[in-house]
Amino acid sequence: MGGKEYCPRTSALMVWNEGVLDFHVFGWGPVVVRRYLDGEDLIWEYGDGSITRMERICFLPEDQRKPRPRGPRWSFF
C-alpha cells in the first residue's frame, strides 16, 4: 500500500467435513472457502459463489506419494 509491501495477518479454522476442507474466517462463523477433489480436479468454492477448478497437470512418482517420516519418534507408553 502506498509503494510499500503489506502482508495482512489472516487467521482461519480449517475443518475436514466429509472429505471437504472447510475454511472458517478467524476460527468461527460461516464457511468462506471449501476445497475438495472432484475426480482428478481440485475445486475451490468461495463465499461469494465463485468457483475455481484446478486441473492436475503432473503426478508425483509412485515412490514419493507418501511422505517419509521426519524428525524424532517418541514413545511414551
Short mmCIF file of C-alpha atoms in Angstrom, two decimals:
data_model
loop_
_atom_site.label_atom_id
_atom_site.label_comp_id
_atom_site.label_asym_id
_atom_site.label_seq_id
_atom_site.Cartn_x
_atom_site.Cartn_y
_atom_site.Cartn_z
CA MET A 1 0.00 0.00 0.00
CA GLY A 2 1.42 3.33 -0.94
CA GLY A 3 4.52 1.83 -2.56
CA LYS A 4 5.25 -0.45 0.39
CA GLU A 5 4.69 -4.16 0.71
CA TYR A 6 1.89 -5.02 3.10
CA CYS A 7 1.18 -8.53 4.33
CA PRO A 8 -2.02 -8.60 6.38
CA ARG A 9 -2.30 -11.12 9.17
CA THR A 10 -5.01 -13.65 8.49
CA SER A 11 -6.48 -16.43 10.55
CA ALA A 12 -8.77 -19.30 9.61
CA LEU A 13 -10.02 -22.52 11.12
CA MET A 14 -9.81 -25.49 8.75
CA VAL A 15 -12.13 -28.46 9.35
CA TRP A 16 -12.50 -31.67 7.34
CA ASN A 17 -16.21 -32.21 6.72
CA GLU A 18 -16.97 -35.48 4.90
CA GLY A 19 -13.99 -35.17 2.54
CA VAL A 20 -14.32 -31.40 2.11
CA LEU A 21 -11.87 -28.99 3.73
CA ASP A 22 -13.90 -26.03 5.07
CA PHE A 23 -12.21 -22.73 5.97
CA HIS A 24 -13.87 -20.53 8.61
CA VAL A 25 -12.55 -16.97 8.83
CA PHE A 26 -10.99 -16.06 12.20
CA GLY A 27 -11.77 -19.56 13.51
CA TRP A 28 -15.55 -19.18 13.66
CA GLY A 29 -18.51 -18.10 11.60
CA PRO A 30 -19.62 -19.22 8.18
CA VAL A 31 -17.54 -21.24 5.73
CA VAL A 32 -15.67 -18.81 3.47
CA VAL A 33 -13.81 -21.37 1.33
CA ARG A 34 -14.44 -25.05 0.60
CA ARG A 35 -11.76 -27.22 -1.02
CA TYR A 36 -12.28 -30.75 -2.34
CA LEU A 37 -11.41 -33.19 -5.13
CA ASP A 38 -13.80 -33.82 -7.99
CA GLY A 39 -12.20 -36.74 -9.80
CA GLU A 40 -8.68 -35.50 -10.59
CA ASP A 41 -9.64 -31.80 -10.28
CA LEU A 42 -9.16 -29.73 -7.13
CA ILE A 43 -12.19 -27.48 -6.59
CA TRP A 44 -12.16 -24.24 -4.58
CA GLU A 45 -15.60 -22.77 -3.72
CA TYR A 46 -15.57 -19.24 -2.30
CA GLY A 47 -18.10 -17.49 -0.08
CA ASP A 48 -19.11 -15.14 -2.89
CA GLY A 49 -20.23 -18.11 -5.02
CA SER A 50 -17.24 -18.14 -7.36
CA ILE A 51 -15.57 -21.47 -8.13
CA THR A 52 -12.03 -22.27 -9.26
CA ARG A 53 -11.31 -25.66 -10.85
CA MET A 54 -7.67 -26.72 -10.94
CA GLU A 55 -6.80 -29.48 -13.37
CA ARG A 56 -3.94 -31.81 -12.46
CA ILE A 57 -1.00 -31.19 -14.79
CA CYS A 58 1.58 -33.51 -13.22
CA PHE A 59 1.89 -36.55 -10.98
CA LEU A 60 4.38 -37.49 -8.28
CA PRO A 61 6.34 -40.70 -8.86
CA GLU A 62 4.70 -43.63 -7.07
CA ASP A 63 7.57 -43.93 -4.54
CA GLN A 64 7.15 -40.27 -3.48
CA ARG A 65 3.38 -40.11 -2.97
CA LYS A 66 3.54 -40.95 0.72
CA PRO A 67 5.97 -38.73 2.66
CA ARG A 68 8.73 -40.39 4.67
CA PRO A 69 8.59 -39.85 8.45
CA ARG A 70 10.72 -36.89 9.58
CA GLY A 71 12.06 -35.89 12.96
CA PRO A 72 12.49 -37.93 16.13
CA ARG A 73 9.98 -40.59 17.09
CA TRP A 74 8.87 -40.61 20.73
CA SER A 75 7.19 -43.44 22.57
CA PHE A 76 5.67 -42.62 25.94
CA PHE A 77 3.81 -45.83 26.70
#
